[in-house]
């Protein structure tokens, strides 16, 4: 009897060792975004090996209990800023971004204002995750960026593509659809860093170490094969921001002009000229 009992105990012990831990996945987005669509797109509960929950809120702030995460993952999100950098929409500011909707390399003060805001927001993100991630836990960041240099005569990046859209807004202002001041006071709240800029920010963190940092292949540049597909993508990303500032009635005309400029540009029309990059950074939470 003792031998049988001991055998059962050994089998139960081995069984416990093979049990897969429970995985909890917390999806984060702003309060106003559609979590119903997200959860409707997931496999049924009996067909997935994790439990899912929604955590609404700004990821630059605390979202979860202290030391509750073993692994955090952010994909194509951290280029979004908490707001438009100070001064870029103010006429008397050295960083006034007149006639543009995003920074350009030709305007040093504007670039510096955007980079400063980007640095503050990344630091806020790291401080929030530092409280939530356990010591030794990992965090992977996949973030859109730009190379140190590209030739604007033959190449483009996401910022230069966005500024092409901005030139369409200026054309509409010239046609009297709205005032140029309307364009001057509209700036998009995101920034695309170089690998060097991002690394410098991450290295200043008191809570995380960089375990790995690479430039990834960007297959996304080939997923919009037509001008119409490209315009639809940009419209989906920016329409709410544009309509809040310019009104609904300008949207169709704006993206029609954008498609025409794409069609007439040998640089922007060819996806192989897109030199935007994707940066992967794997960080480890310091102990203590």
XYZ file of C-alpha atoms in Angstrom:
288
model
C 0.000 0.000 0.000
C 2.824 2.362 0.822
C 4.469 1.599 -2.536
C 1.248 2.362 -4.448
C 0.752 5.647 -2.558
C 4.311 6.727 -3.247
C 3.896 5.880 -6.935
C 0.742 7.989 -7.157
C 2.523 10.895 -5.480
C 5.393 10.673 -7.989
C 2.970 10.634 -10.928
C 1.075 13.635 -9.574
C 4.349 15.501 -9.090
C 5.400 14.810 -12.670
C 1.934 15.883 -13.870
C 2.231 19.173 -12.004
C 5.561 19.823 -13.708
C 4.004 19.463 -17.160
C 1.012 21.732 -16.550
C 1.253 24.860 -18.686
C 0.958 28.089 -16.673
C -2.067 30.274 -17.296
C -1.389 33.153 -19.644
C -3.219 36.459 -19.336
C -3.081 38.944 -22.213
C -4.096 42.547 -21.530
C -4.915 44.559 -24.645
C -4.468 48.297 -24.262
C -5.938 51.188 -26.222
C -7.571 54.555 -25.630
C -11.030 54.677 -24.054
C -12.606 55.917 -27.282
C -11.410 53.028 -29.462
C -13.471 49.963 -30.302
C -12.672 47.028 -28.001
C -15.740 45.136 -29.278
C -14.152 44.752 -32.719
C -10.900 43.619 -31.112
C -12.488 40.881 -29.020
C -14.737 39.847 -31.896
C -11.618 39.161 -33.964
C -10.061 36.824 -31.363
C -10.492 33.026 -31.533
C -13.274 31.646 -29.302
C -12.187 31.139 -25.662
C -12.116 27.342 -26.025
C -9.722 27.661 -28.986
C -7.077 29.906 -27.446
C -4.582 29.132 -24.722
C -4.786 32.462 -22.925
C -7.259 34.672 -21.132
C -7.867 38.123 -22.609
C -8.853 41.408 -21.010
C -9.018 45.061 -22.035
C -7.138 47.844 -20.264
C -8.338 51.198 -21.542
C -6.084 54.195 -21.078
C -3.003 56.091 -22.212
C 0.011 53.757 -22.364
C 2.265 56.644 -21.329
C 0.720 56.250 -17.849
C 0.247 53.404 -15.356
C -2.232 50.769 -16.506
C -1.683 47.631 -14.388
C -0.841 46.636 -10.779
C 2.726 46.744 -9.547
C 4.945 43.826 -10.679
C 2.102 42.185 -12.610
C 3.761 41.797 -16.027
C 6.405 39.289 -17.054
C 6.416 40.354 -20.697
C 5.271 43.589 -22.328
C 4.980 44.201 -26.058
C 4.394 47.418 -27.990
C 3.999 47.380 -31.759
C 3.820 50.474 -34.006
C 2.461 52.674 -31.220
C 5.213 54.641 -29.525
C 5.729 57.054 -32.416
C 2.422 58.648 -31.356
C 2.947 61.576 -29.000
C 0.789 62.650 -26.083
C 0.187 65.920 -27.915
C 1.492 68.382 -30.467
C 4.873 69.760 -29.321
C 4.766 73.156 -27.675
C 5.352 76.102 -29.967
C 4.951 74.515 -33.392
C 1.508 76.045 -33.905
C 2.331 79.439 -32.375
C 3.135 82.325 -34.716
C 5.634 83.979 -32.360
C 7.518 80.767 -31.552
C 10.937 79.938 -33.098
C 9.463 76.473 -33.727
C 6.412 77.773 -35.633
C 5.713 75.197 -38.345
C 4.097 77.500 -40.882
C 2.607 75.771 -43.927
C 3.484 72.237 -42.767
C 1.599 69.556 -40.834
C 4.672 67.669 -39.608
C 8.336 68.457 -39.011
C 10.770 68.615 -41.935
C 14.538 68.235 -41.830
C 14.920 71.802 -43.116
C 13.372 73.299 -39.966
C 15.776 72.662 -37.096
C 13.683 74.254 -34.337
C 10.593 72.288 -35.316
C 12.546 69.014 -35.386
C 14.001 69.785 -31.964
C 10.548 70.497 -30.523
C 9.219 67.190 -31.855
C 12.249 65.243 -30.614
C 11.957 66.813 -27.148
C 8.307 65.782 -26.895
C 9.189 62.290 -28.149
C 11.909 61.923 -25.509
C 9.547 62.972 -22.699
C 6.846 60.568 -23.876
C 9.172 57.569 -24.239
C 10.563 58.282 -20.759
C 7.010 58.418 -19.348
C 6.226 55.100 -21.024
C 9.334 53.460 -19.546
C 8.623 54.781 -16.036
C 5.070 53.420 -16.152
C 6.167 49.991 -17.385
C 8.994 49.886 -14.824
C 6.404 49.755 -12.039
C 4.343 47.062 -13.782
C 7.090 44.698 -15.048
C 8.681 42.273 -12.594
C 12.426 42.296 -11.999
C 14.035 40.328 -14.819
C 10.920 40.680 -16.980
C 11.222 41.549 -20.658
C 9.685 44.197 -22.891
C 9.813 44.217 -26.689
C 9.242 47.431 -28.618
C 8.612 47.491 -32.371
C 8.535 51.082 -33.540
C 8.547 52.864 -36.886
C 11.556 55.061 -37.575
C 13.751 56.646 -40.227
C 17.374 56.180 -41.299
C 20.010 58.780 -40.465
C 19.895 60.011 -44.072
C 17.869 59.572 -47.218
C 17.938 61.403 -50.536
C 14.651 63.346 -50.918
C 15.215 63.568 -54.664
C 14.967 59.807 -55.127
C 13.731 58.408 -51.786
C 11.099 59.059 -49.142
C 10.080 58.102 -45.605
C 6.810 58.215 -43.679
C 7.329 61.871 -42.628
C 7.979 63.005 -46.194
C 4.914 61.070 -47.366
C 2.799 62.774 -44.696
C 4.132 66.164 -45.746
C 3.020 65.373 -49.294
C -0.481 65.170 -47.829
C 0.193 68.477 -46.106
C 1.062 70.077 -49.439
C -2.423 69.092 -50.624
C -3.913 71.006 -47.703
C -1.890 74.063 -48.678
C -3.134 73.719 -52.266
C -6.695 73.703 -50.970
C -5.971 76.795 -48.864
C -4.644 78.552 -51.981
C -7.890 77.609 -53.770
C -9.845 79.291 -50.973
C -11.303 76.137 -49.429
C -10.055 77.385 -46.056
C -7.436 79.819 -44.759
C -3.697 79.147 -44.630
C -3.938 79.846 -40.896
C -6.059 76.719 -40.669
C -3.102 74.708 -41.978
C -0.589 76.612 -39.838
C -2.459 75.566 -36.687
C -2.691 71.873 -37.626
C 0.243 69.624 -36.736
C 0.222 65.845 -36.422
C 1.261 64.403 -33.026
C 3.843 61.784 -33.937
C 7.590 61.474 -34.414
C 9.750 58.909 -36.225
C 13.173 58.638 -34.645
C 16.447 57.260 -35.929
C 17.888 54.162 -34.280
C 20.554 56.320 -32.662
C 18.002 58.732 -31.164
C 15.883 55.926 -29.716
C 18.908 54.110 -28.315
C 20.068 57.277 -26.560
C 16.686 57.631 -24.841
C 16.533 53.966 -23.803
C 20.075 54.028 -22.418
C 19.098 56.818 -20.015
C 16.527 54.607 -18.303
C 17.260 53.712 -14.678
C 14.943 50.694 -14.841
C 15.680 48.853 -18.098
C 18.740 47.558 -19.932
C 18.912 47.078 -23.693
C 19.288 43.354 -24.420
C 18.962 43.645 -28.183
C 18.361 46.351 -30.767
C 17.960 45.677 -34.491
C 16.615 47.155 -37.692
C 13.896 44.859 -39.052
C 12.848 44.245 -42.609
C 9.793 46.370 -43.436
C 7.504 44.258 -45.638
C 4.668 46.698 -44.950
C 5.935 49.013 -47.683
C 4.769 46.448 -50.254
C 1.270 45.914 -48.840
C -0.247 48.995 -50.529
C 0.199 48.178 -54.217
C -2.020 50.908 -55.665
C -2.441 54.651 -55.228
C -6.014 54.088 -54.072
C -4.884 51.597 -51.405
C -2.246 54.019 -50.174
C -4.755 56.871 -49.931
C -7.273 54.645 -48.133
C -4.644 53.683 -45.566
C -3.637 57.290 -44.890
C -7.281 58.309 -44.713
C -8.058 55.604 -42.136
C -5.167 56.762 -39.937
C -5.722 60.512 -40.185
C -9.387 61.137 -40.998
C -10.544 61.767 -37.429
C -7.727 64.251 -36.787
C -8.400 66.020 -40.074
C -12.178 66.260 -39.708
C -11.894 67.579 -36.151
C -9.814 70.491 -37.467
C -10.982 71.087 -41.056
C -14.472 69.566 -41.111
C -15.925 66.555 -42.935
C -16.580 68.297 -46.224
C -12.916 68.542 -47.297
C -11.902 64.904 -46.888
C -12.863 63.462 -50.292
C -11.250 66.370 -52.143
C -8.111 66.187 -50.020
C -7.435 62.517 -50.711
C -8.307 62.925 -54.373
C -5.543 65.545 -54.590
C -3.227 63.253 -52.637
C -3.798 60.407 -55.112
C -3.096 62.745 -58.033
C 0.213 63.813 -56.487
C 1.183 60.201 -55.896
C 0.380 59.318 -59.499
C 2.519 62.144 -60.832
C 5.533 61.424 -58.597
C 8.112 58.817 -59.689
C 9.599 58.992 -56.184
C 6.489 58.382 -54.070
C 4.854 55.956 -56.480
C 7.590 53.323 -56.187
C 7.478 51.451 -52.825
C 11.154 50.483 -53.216
C 11.972 54.175 -52.685
C 10.466 54.026 -49.181
C 13.427 54.123 -46.776
C 11.375 54.073 -43.569
C 12.689 51.571 -41.047
C 11.293 49.416 -38.256
C 13.285 49.320 -35.005
C 13.158 46.384 -32.586
C 14.339 46.945 -29.024
C 14.258 44.193 -26.392
C 14.561 45.567 -22.855
C 15.052 43.808 -19.526
C 13.725 45.113 -16.222
C 16.502 45.617 -13.737
C 16.131 43.769 -10.438
C 15.096 45.694 -7.373
